[in-house]
């Protein structure tokens, strides 16, 4: 009896809320090497992180500031 939800909701530290908040993923740019996403705080709308998703699954490079 296990429910598995395929939601991409995750928690990131928001500099404005000063806590880890749920983020929404937003497509920012389509680059030649992949797609760049912003993670936006669902509380205040501040961008709390970004990530480039490359076509090759080995090359994931998440970055947060
Ligand atoms: Zn926030």
PDB file of N, CA and C in Angstrom, residues 2 14-15 21-22 27 31 35 46 56 59 62-63:
ATOM      1  N   UNK A   2       1.463   1.470  -1.130  1.00  0.00           N
ATOM      2  CA  UNK A   2       2.353   2.616  -1.193  1.00  0.00           C
ATOM      3  C   UNK A   2       1.899   3.538  -2.311  1.00  0.00           C
ATOM      4  N   UNK A  14      14.916  29.374   0.643  1.00  0.00           N
ATOM      5  CA  UNK A  14      14.574  30.661   0.061  1.00  0.00           C
ATOM      6  C   UNK A  14      15.222  31.767   0.891  1.00  0.00           C
ATOM      7  N   UNK A  15      15.995  32.637   0.258  1.00  0.00           N
ATOM      8  CA  UNK A  15      16.688  33.700   0.998  1.00  0.00           C
ATOM      9  C   UNK A  15      15.729  34.724   1.584  1.00  0.00           C
ATOM     10  N   UNK A  21      11.465  26.142   1.376  1.00  0.00           N
ATOM     11  CA  UNK A  21      10.081  26.250   0.947  1.00  0.00           C
ATOM     12  C   UNK A  21       9.855  25.414  -0.307  1.00  0.00           C
ATOM     13  N   UNK A  22       8.619  25.020  -0.542  1.00  0.00           N
ATOM     14  CA  UNK A  22       8.317  24.316  -1.796  1.00  0.00           C
ATOM     15  C   UNK A  22       8.553  25.228  -2.983  1.00  0.00           C
ATOM     16  N   UNK A  27      10.550  26.747 -16.718  1.00  0.00           N
ATOM     17  CA  UNK A  27      11.509  26.687 -17.819  1.00  0.00           C
ATOM     18  C   UNK A  27      11.999  28.086 -18.137  1.00  0.00           C
ATOM     19  N   UNK A  31      18.878  25.733 -23.988  1.00  0.00           N
ATOM     20  CA  UNK A  31      20.256  25.851 -24.448  1.00  0.00           C
ATOM     21  C   UNK A  31      20.587  24.694 -25.375  1.00  0.00           C
ATOM     22  N   UNK A  35      18.095  22.127 -21.080  1.00  0.00           N
ATOM     23  CA  UNK A  35      17.126  23.152 -20.730  1.00  0.00           C
ATOM     24  C   UNK A  35      17.444  23.689 -19.348  1.00  0.00           C
ATOM     25  N   UNK A  46      10.351  34.319  -5.088  1.00  0.00           N
ATOM     26  CA  UNK A  46      11.771  34.527  -5.303  1.00  0.00           C
ATOM     27  C   UNK A  46      12.401  33.288  -5.938  1.00  0.00           C
ATOM     28  N   UNK A  56      21.959  14.205 -21.684  1.00  0.00           N
ATOM     29  CA  UNK A  56      22.612  13.041 -21.115  1.00  0.00           C
ATOM     30  C   UNK A  56      22.355  12.994 -19.614  1.00  0.00           C
ATOM     31  N   UNK A  59      25.034  13.869 -16.862  1.00  0.00           N
ATOM     32  CA  UNK A  59      25.655  15.194 -16.801  1.00  0.00           C
ATOM     33  C   UNK A  59      24.841  16.211 -16.019  1.00  0.00           C
ATOM     34  N   UNK A  62      23.182  20.243 -10.807  1.00  0.00           N
ATOM     35  CA  UNK A  62      22.343  21.175 -10.044  1.00  0.00           C
ATOM     36  C   UNK A  62      23.183  22.218  -9.345  1.00  0.00           C
ATOM     37  N   UNK A  63      22.674  23.408  -9.280  1.00  0.00           N
ATOM     38  CA  UNK A  63      23.399  24.476  -8.602  1.00  0.00           C
ATOM     39  C   UNK A  63      22.409  25.354  -7.878  1.00  0.00           C
TER      40      UNK A  63
END
